Amino acid sequence: MGFLRKASLSKPENEVGKTWPAIAMGFFVAFGGVLFGYDTGTISGIIVMPYWKTQFSTGFVDENGPNITTSQESAIVSILSAGTFFGALASPFLADYLGRRPGLIISTWVFNLGVILQTAATSIPLFLAGRFFAGFGVGLISALIPLYQSETAPKWIRGAIVGAYQLAITIGLLLAAVVDNATARRNDSGSYRIPIAVQFAWSLILLVGMILLPETPRYLIRANKMTKAAKALGRIRRLPADHPAIAEELHEIKASHDHEMRLGSSTSYLDCFRQPILKRQLTGCALQALQQLTGINFIFYYGTKYFEKSGVDNPFIVQMITSAINVVSTIPGLYATDKWGRRPLLLFGAIGMCISQFIVAMCGTLSSTQDANGIVQSTNKDGQKAAVAFVCIYIFFFASTWGPLAWVVTGEIFPLKTRAKSLSITTACNWLLNWAIAYSTPYLVNYGKGSANLQSKIFFVWFGACFLCIAFVYLFIYETKNLTLEEVDQLYEDVKFAPKSTSWRPTESWQQRASIAAQGAEKAEGENVENVEKTTEIA
């Protein structure tokens, strides 16, 4: 029993009120990740469906019949990421002026517009428009969900709650692979319209839930609505709005926010790149960019096509298996985030991904060849199987570490004053690199004029990025396990070198710091008055 108690994630004894409502809210809101994962995952199967290729072909024919060109494929896959980039940057205009909750409600309708256009499309232009608007909605959602979760979650399980967003993304990717596999052989428009239209169900679930959930207390404090903040926090904690514990928590949040506002009341995008926010902003942007450069979306955007060209007999089945591994591997990561901490888990994942990507690159390159027409042929079945196996091992390391933790860390390192804008920038960095990889990959991998024809050598690129991840974690990632968002602000003020953050513990609250500062100001004012009086006497 003692071992189980030590191994479990337990609520602190001094924490008043219920925590299950906040946990339930956080896990429900994470469902929005299904929209993200499903929408990014479904295109991998759609672009290799025979009916879709015939329907959307503009006259290009390859060795298998009608198809789309490399530039068209690149545009169709990557335009979703272009939409998400702009959606993420637009999210603060909803989050800061309307609220986190109304922002999520509006985002689902933007996403629905994109789904309608894609479902109705019979040619590339309308399909591209639908992909862009769906991406814009996903971009809004991808910035607002970690924001909502981090501002409502209890500190002792915040990592698991925000990380559940990544779990939902992986579930969306798996559902996309399953639905694509089920409809791929249909010889009608249902082959691609059914997978696309299914997204209405995910959107409706999130929409109905957000109508019922409360606004975050931290947003209401930022908006100077203390009474509403007390009611919202009381509802989350299942305590009366006038309970002393509610008042204490709200005053601590307000004291932290007031401290930030005294340093400067403006909250423009430029403020995110000024001290004292600059270090945190660059850390968040680099973390999200490196998450994409590890190569995960190459597997889920182009995996089906890559496995097909590598000589795998049923690439759809392999894509389903990799998606299932992605889901299952995320679950232990949610537990370890709050049990072991952010730094050791990210370091462990970076080392594992680095080794796996190097082995995939070596096995894939040495076990295949290419004829004069650019057709890839397998020369060693065992080598190809080893490459696929280490792709799965790589997915385990990513899904249990860098997948959820990029969202966890960026959701908790920013102060309330700039949190919405800072998160929107880091999320936009994620989507910018997502777009760059989606757009450039066909040119990097494919054979033909204007293409680099890297094939399996592309995994050497991901290996290099994973090697950079190791140094980045050691030098820049602060340990924020079991700290409130306000204590994280203190951590960044007190500790200048990331490795030293593991031993830091809060010794005073923001209210105490404000009180000491006020006393110091009064004392200094009194001394000034005394000095003036002495000067007058002498004169």
Tab-separated table of N, CA and C in Angstrom, residues 84-195:
chain	number	residue	atom	x	y	z
A	84	THR	N	-3.725	27.265	-39.823
A	84	THR	CA	-3.542	27.150	-38.378
A	84	THR	C	-2.573	28.209	-37.856
A	85	PHE	N	-1.567	28.566	-38.648
A	85	PHE	CA	-0.609	29.602	-38.255
A	85	PHE	C	-1.339	30.920	-37.997
A	86	PHE	N	-2.170	31.327	-38.956
A	86	PHE	CA	-2.900	32.589	-38.799
A	86	PHE	C	-3.975	32.477	-37.719
A	87	GLY	N	-4.569	31.295	-37.583
A	87	GLY	CA	-5.557	31.092	-36.532
A	87	GLY	C	-4.948	31.227	-35.144
A	88	ALA	N	-3.760	30.644	-34.964
A	88	ALA	CA	-3.080	30.739	-33.665
A	88	ALA	C	-2.754	32.190	-33.324
A	89	LEU	N	-2.267	32.959	-34.310
A	89	LEU	CA	-1.940	34.367	-34.067
A	89	LEU	C	-3.179	35.205	-33.777
A	90	ALA	N	-4.329	34.785	-34.318
A	90	ALA	CA	-5.574	35.538	-34.095
A	90	ALA	C	-6.233	35.210	-32.756
A	91	SER	N	-5.809	34.128	-32.107
A	91	SER	CA	-6.490	33.656	-30.894
A	91	SER	C	-6.535	34.664	-29.747
A	92	PRO	N	-5.498	35.518	-29.520
A	92	PRO	CA	-5.591	36.464	-28.403
A	92	PRO	C	-6.724	37.482	-28.550
A	93	PHE	N	-7.103	37.793	-29.792
A	93	PHE	CA	-8.186	38.754	-29.990
A	93	PHE	C	-9.515	38.200	-29.466
A	94	LEU	N	-9.657	36.876	-29.489
A	94	LEU	CA	-10.815	36.239	-28.866
A	94	LEU	C	-10.573	36.018	-27.377
A	95	ALA	N	-9.387	35.494	-27.022
A	95	ALA	CA	-9.109	35.091	-25.638
A	95	ALA	C	-9.060	36.272	-24.682
A	96	ASP	N	-8.455	37.388	-25.097
A	96	ASP	CA	-8.277	38.525	-24.193
A	96	ASP	C	-9.456	39.487	-24.188
A	97	TYR	N	-10.199	39.557	-25.272
A	97	TYR	CA	-11.284	40.539	-25.355
A	97	TYR	C	-12.664	39.932	-25.134
A	98	LEU	N	-12.856	38.672	-25.526
A	98	LEU	CA	-14.148	38.013	-25.306
A	98	LEU	C	-14.078	36.997	-24.167
A	99	GLY	N	-12.926	36.386	-23.973
A	99	GLY	CA	-12.763	35.354	-22.950
A	99	GLY	C	-12.309	34.046	-23.565
A	100	ARG	N	-11.757	33.168	-22.714
A	100	ARG	CA	-11.272	31.882	-23.201
A	100	ARG	C	-12.427	31.008	-23.691
A	101	ARG	N	-13.504	30.999	-22.923
A	101	ARG	CA	-14.656	30.134	-23.248
A	101	ARG	C	-15.373	30.580	-24.526
A	102	PRO	N	-15.795	31.856	-24.653
A	102	PRO	CA	-16.430	32.285	-25.915
A	102	PRO	C	-15.505	32.102	-27.116
A	103	GLY	N	-14.193	32.272	-26.896
A	103	GLY	CA	-13.242	32.090	-27.995
A	103	GLY	C	-13.276	30.677	-28.545
A	104	LEU	N	-13.363	29.694	-27.657
A	104	LEU	CA	-13.430	28.294	-28.101
A	104	LEU	C	-14.745	28.004	-28.829
A	105	ILE	N	-15.830	28.588	-28.372
A	105	ILE	CA	-17.128	28.377	-29.024
A	105	ILE	C	-17.099	28.911	-30.456
A	106	ILE	N	-16.561	30.122	-30.627
A	106	ILE	CA	-16.476	30.721	-31.973
A	106	ILE	C	-15.553	29.897	-32.870
A	107	SER	N	-14.469	29.388	-32.295
A	107	SER	CA	-13.487	28.619	-33.078
A	107	SER	C	-14.110	27.380	-33.715
A	108	THR	N	-15.038	26.738	-33.004
A	108	THR	CA	-15.658	25.529	-33.566
A	108	THR	C	-16.467	25.853	-34.815
A	109	TRP	N	-17.086	27.029	-34.858
A	109	TRP	CA	-17.880	27.400	-36.038
A	109	TRP	C	-16.985	27.731	-37.230
A	110	VAL	N	-15.826	28.346	-36.961
A	110	VAL	CA	-14.865	28.585	-38.046
A	110	VAL	C	-14.406	27.249	-38.634
A	111	PHE	N	-14.133	26.300	-37.745
A	111	PHE	CA	-13.728	24.960	-38.180
A	111	PHE	C	-14.831	24.311	-39.014
A	112	ASN	N	-16.090	24.442	-38.584
A	112	ASN	CA	-17.217	23.845	-39.320
A	112	ASN	C	-17.322	24.383	-40.738
A	113	LEU	N	-17.035	25.674	-40.919
A	113	LEU	CA	-17.071	26.259	-42.268
A	113	LEU	C	-16.084	25.540	-43.177
A	114	GLY	N	-14.883	25.284	-42.661
A	114	GLY	CA	-13.878	24.573	-43.458
A	114	GLY	C	-14.306	23.160	-43.803
A	115	VAL	N	-14.946	22.470	-42.860
A	115	VAL	CA	-15.416	21.103	-43.107
A	115	VAL	C	-16.488	21.098	-44.191
A	116	ILE	N	-17.399	22.062	-44.162
A	116	ILE	CA	-18.472	22.161	-45.172
A	116	ILE	C	-17.869	22.321	-46.568
A	117	LEU	N	-16.886	23.216	-46.703
A	117	LEU	CA	-16.275	23.468	-48.012
A	117	LEU	C	-15.529	22.235	-48.528
A	118	GLN	N	-14.814	21.537	-47.651
A	118	GLN	CA	-14.090	20.331	-48.080
A	118	GLN	C	-15.048	19.218	-48.503
A	119	THR	N	-16.140	19.067	-47.753
A	119	THR	CA	-17.114	18.013	-48.074
A	119	THR	C	-17.779	18.271	-49.419
A	120	ALA	N	-18.038	19.551	-49.707
A	120	ALA	CA	-18.719	19.906	-50.956
A	120	ALA	C	-17.789	19.910	-52.157
A	121	ALA	N	-16.484	19.922	-51.939
A	121	ALA	CA	-15.517	20.115	-53.031
A	121	ALA	C	-15.480	18.936	-53.996
A	122	THR	N	-15.349	19.285	-55.282
A	122	THR	CA	-15.116	18.280	-56.326
A	122	THR	C	-13.891	18.657	-57.170
A	123	SER	N	-13.233	19.753	-56.787
A	123	SER	CA	-12.015	20.187	-57.483
A	123	SER	C	-11.069	20.824	-56.466
A	124	ILE	N	-9.845	21.036	-56.876
A	124	ILE	CA	-8.809	21.473	-55.939
A	124	ILE	C	-9.060	22.856	-55.333
A	125	PRO	N	-9.500	23.887	-56.083
A	125	PRO	CA	-9.639	25.223	-55.467
A	125	PRO	C	-10.559	25.251	-54.237
A	126	LEU	N	-11.746	24.651	-54.333
A	126	LEU	CA	-12.667	24.654	-53.196
A	126	LEU	C	-12.121	23.793	-52.057
A	127	PHE	N	-11.459	22.700	-52.410
A	127	PHE	CA	-10.852	21.843	-51.389
A	127	PHE	C	-9.777	22.611	-50.623
A	128	LEU	N	-8.982	23.410	-51.348
A	128	LEU	CA	-7.949	24.228	-50.703
A	128	LEU	C	-8.572	25.253	-49.761
A	129	ALA	N	-9.664	25.894	-50.206
A	129	ALA	CA	-10.344	26.885	-49.356
A	129	ALA	C	-10.856	26.226	-48.070
A	130	GLY	N	-11.434	25.054	-48.207
A	130	GLY	CA	-11.928	24.329	-47.039
A	130	GLY	C	-10.813	23.958	-46.089
A	131	ARG	N	-9.684	23.501	-46.642
A	131	ARG	CA	-8.532	23.148	-45.806
A	131	ARG	C	-8.013	24.368	-45.041
A	132	PHE	N	-8.027	25.544	-45.694
A	132	PHE	CA	-7.528	26.747	-45.032
A	132	PHE	C	-8.423	27.148	-43.856
A	133	PHE	N	-9.748	27.189	-44.069
A	133	PHE	CA	-10.650	27.607	-42.987
A	133	PHE	C	-10.699	26.580	-41.853
A	134	ALA	N	-10.629	25.307	-42.201
A	134	ALA	CA	-10.543	24.284	-41.147
A	134	ALA	C	-9.258	24.479	-40.350
A	135	GLY	N	-8.177	24.794	-41.047
A	135	GLY	CA	-6.910	25.059	-40.379
A	135	GLY	C	-6.980	26.293	-39.491
A	136	PHE	N	-7.662	27.325	-39.963
A	136	PHE	CA	-7.807	28.549	-39.158
A	136	PHE	C	-8.522	28.230	-37.844
A	137	GLY	N	-9.581	27.417	-37.941
A	137	GLY	CA	-10.304	27.006	-36.736
A	137	GLY	C	-9.449	26.157	-35.819
A	138	VAL	N	-8.691	25.220	-36.392
A	138	VAL	CA	-7.811	24.371	-35.584
A	138	VAL	C	-6.721	25.214	-34.923
A	139	GLY	N	-6.211	26.232	-35.633
A	139	GLY	CA	-5.193	27.119	-35.057
A	139	GLY	C	-5.718	27.861	-33.841
A	140	LEU	N	-6.952	28.366	-33.945
A	140	LEU	CA	-7.581	29.023	-32.794
A	140	LEU	C	-7.707	28.057	-31.622
A	141	ILE	N	-8.214	26.865	-31.913
A	141	ILE	CA	-8.444	25.852	-30.873
A	141	ILE	C	-7.127	25.412	-30.232
A	142	SER	N	-6.090	25.233	-31.052
A	142	SER	CA	-4.817	24.709	-30.538
A	142	SER	C	-4.129	25.689	-29.596
A	143	ALA	N	-4.423	26.987	-29.699
A	143	ALA	CA	-3.865	27.966	-28.770
A	143	ALA	C	-4.760	28.152	-27.547
A	144	LEU	N	-6.079	28.061	-27.743
A	144	LEU	CA	-7.019	28.355	-26.656
A	144	LEU	C	-7.175	27.201	-25.669
A	145	ILE	N	-7.065	25.967	-26.131
A	145	ILE	CA	-7.284	24.826	-25.226
A	145	ILE	C	-6.198	24.722	-24.148
A	146	PRO	N	-4.893	24.731	-24.486
A	146	PRO	CA	-3.890	24.701	-23.406
A	146	PRO	C	-4.004	25.898	-22.474
A	147	LEU	N	-4.426	27.036	-23.018
A	147	LEU	CA	-4.631	28.235	-22.203
A	147	LEU	C	-5.738	28.005	-21.177
A	148	TYR	N	-6.871	27.499	-21.627
A	148	TYR	CA	-8.002	27.221	-20.732
A	148	TYR	C	-7.625	26.163	-19.694
A	149	GLN	N	-6.946	25.109	-20.142
A	149	GLN	CA	-6.580	24.017	-19.231
A	149	GLN	C	-5.607	24.486	-18.150
A	150	SER	N	-4.553	25.196	-18.550
A	150	SER	CA	-3.531	25.595	-17.586
A	150	SER	C	-4.085	26.577	-16.564
A	151	GLU	N	-5.085	27.365	-16.945
A	151	GLU	CA	-5.644	28.357	-16.025
A	151	GLU	C	-6.698	27.775	-15.086
A	152	THR	N	-7.132	26.560	-15.298
A	152	THR	CA	-8.152	25.948	-14.425
A	152	THR	C	-7.648	24.701	-13.699
A	153	ALA	N	-6.521	24.126	-14.119
A	153	ALA	CA	-6.076	22.840	-13.576
A	153	ALA	C	-5.378	22.996	-12.224
A	154	PRO	N	-5.572	22.053	-11.285
A	154	PRO	CA	-4.802	22.031	-10.034
A	154	PRO	C	-3.323	21.792	-10.349
A	155	LYS	N	-2.430	22.432	-9.559
A	155	LYS	CA	-0.995	22.388	-9.882
A	155	LYS	C	-0.419	20.975	-9.851
A	156	TRP	N	-0.962	20.103	-8.980
A	156	TRP	CA	-0.348	18.786	-8.797
A	156	TRP	C	-0.668	17.802	-9.917
A	157	ILE	N	-1.618	18.165	-10.793
A	157	ILE	CA	-1.959	17.285	-11.922
A	157	ILE	C	-2.077	18.082	-13.216
A	158	ARG	N	-1.549	19.332	-13.204
A	158	ARG	CA	-1.676	20.190	-14.385
A	158	ARG	C	-0.992	19.576	-15.603
A	159	GLY	N	0.156	18.937	-15.396
A	159	GLY	CA	0.873	18.337	-16.522
A	159	GLY	C	0.058	17.275	-17.225
A	160	ALA	N	-0.611	16.418	-16.455
A	160	ALA	CA	-1.429	15.353	-17.049
A	160	ALA	C	-2.632	15.931	-17.779
A	161	ILE	N	-3.238	16.987	-17.206
A	161	ILE	CA	-4.429	17.576	-17.826
A	161	ILE	C	-4.085	18.259	-19.145
A	162	VAL	N	-3.052	19.104	-19.139
A	162	VAL	CA	-2.671	19.783	-20.383
A	162	VAL	C	-2.107	18.763	-21.381
A	163	GLY	N	-1.376	17.771	-20.868
A	163	GLY	CA	-0.848	16.729	-21.742
A	163	GLY	C	-1.937	15.889	-22.387
A	164	ALA	N	-3.117	15.827	-21.735
A	164	ALA	CA	-4.234	15.075	-22.312
A	164	ALA	C	-4.666	15.660	-23.656
A	165	TYR	N	-4.334	16.928	-23.884
A	165	TYR	CA	-4.611	17.543	-25.191
A	165	TYR	C	-3.858	16.795	-26.289
A	166	GLN	N	-2.586	16.450	-25.999
A	166	GLN	CA	-1.808	15.666	-26.968
A	166	GLN	C	-2.379	14.265	-27.125
A	167	LEU	N	-2.866	13.675	-26.032
A	167	LEU	CA	-3.510	12.355	-26.119
A	167	LEU	C	-4.708	12.414	-27.060
A	168	ALA	N	-5.500	13.484	-26.946
A	168	ALA	CA	-6.654	13.644	-27.837
A	168	ALA	C	-6.217	13.807	-29.287
A	169	ILE	N	-5.092	14.487	-29.508
A	169	ILE	CA	-4.563	14.633	-30.867
A	169	ILE	C	-4.226	13.258	-31.442
A	170	THR	N	-3.582	12.418	-30.618
A	170	THR	CA	-3.209	11.080	-31.088
A	170	THR	C	-4.441	10.220	-31.356
A	171	ILE	N	-5.485	10.384	-30.529
A	171	ILE	CA	-6.736	9.652	-30.771
A	171	ILE	C	-7.346	10.102	-32.090
A	172	GLY	N	-7.284	11.411	-32.357
A	172	GLY	CA	-7.779	11.927	-33.635
A	172	GLY	C	-7.028	11.353	-34.820
A	173	LEU	N	-5.704	11.244	-34.692
A	173	LEU	CA	-4.893	10.647	-35.762
A	173	LEU	C	-5.270	9.183	-35.983
A	174	LEU	N	-5.507	8.454	-34.884
A	174	LEU	CA	-5.894	7.043	-35.002
A	174	LEU	C	-7.270	6.907	-35.657
A	175	LEU	N	-8.221	7.723	-35.224
A	175	LEU	CA	-9.566	7.683	-35.826
A	175	LEU	C	-9.499	7.992	-37.318
A	176	ALA	N	-8.634	8.953	-37.682
A	176	ALA	CA	-8.487	9.300	-39.100
A	176	ALA	C	-7.960	8.107	-39.894
A	177	ALA	N	-6.968	7.404	-39.339
A	177	ALA	CA	-6.408	6.242	-40.029
A	177	ALA	C	-7.448	5.130	-40.175
A	178	VAL	N	-8.264	4.919	-39.136
A	178	VAL	CA	-9.289	3.872	-39.173
A	178	VAL	C	-10.360	4.200	-40.207
A	179	VAL	N	-10.848	5.446	-40.183
A	179	VAL	CA	-11.917	5.838	-41.113
A	179	VAL	C	-11.393	5.847	-42.549
A	180	ASP	N	-10.174	6.353	-42.759
A	180	ASP	CA	-9.588	6.332	-44.104
A	180	ASP	C	-9.480	4.903	-44.629
A	181	ASN	N	-9.021	3.996	-43.785
A	181	ASN	CA	-8.883	2.595	-44.187
A	181	ASN	C	-10.238	1.972	-44.533
A	182	ALA	N	-11.292	2.402	-43.810
A	182	ALA	CA	-12.632	1.842	-44.036
A	182	ALA	C	-13.249	2.308	-45.348
A	183	THR	N	-12.902	3.531	-45.792
A	183	THR	CA	-13.562	4.086	-46.987
A	183	THR	C	-12.648	4.144	-48.212
A	184	ALA	N	-11.377	3.778	-48.056
A	184	ALA	CA	-10.390	3.986	-49.132
A	184	ALA	C	-10.752	3.285	-50.439
A	185	ARG	N	-11.403	2.120	-50.337
A	185	ARG	CA	-11.663	1.329	-51.555
A	185	ARG	C	-13.036	1.603	-52.171
A	186	ARG	N	-13.775	2.540	-51.605
A	186	ARG	CA	-15.060	2.936	-52.220
A	186	ARG	C	-14.791	3.623	-53.553
A	187	ASN	N	-15.626	3.336	-54.532
A	187	ASN	CA	-15.444	3.939	-55.851
A	187	ASN	C	-16.461	5.048	-56.080
A	188	ASP	N	-16.644	5.879	-55.066
A	188	ASP	CA	-17.535	7.028	-55.188
A	188	ASP	C	-17.025	8.139	-54.279
A	189	SER	N	-17.735	9.271	-54.265
A	189	SER	CA	-17.269	10.425	-53.481
A	189	SER	C	-17.296	10.166	-51.988
A	190	GLY	N	-18.014	9.124	-51.560
A	190	GLY	CA	-18.033	8.777	-50.144
A	190	GLY	C	-16.663	8.387	-49.623
A	191	SER	N	-15.757	7.992	-50.510
A	191	SER	CA	-14.420	7.579	-50.089
A	191	SER	C	-13.701	8.707	-49.355
A	192	TYR	N	-13.882	9.959	-49.807
A	192	TYR	CA	-13.235	11.081	-49.129
A	192	TYR	C	-14.224	11.947	-48.356
A	193	ARG	N	-15.501	11.963	-48.776
A	193	ARG	CA	-16.475	12.830	-48.088
A	193	ARG	C	-16.850	12.301	-46.699
A	194	ILE	N	-16.924	11.004	-46.546
A	194	ILE	CA	-17.263	10.437	-45.231
A	194	ILE	C	-16.182	10.769	-44.201
A	195	PRO	N	-14.888	10.520	-44.489
A	195	PRO	CA	-13.866	10.888	-43.506
A	195	PRO	C	-13.876	12.377	-43.148
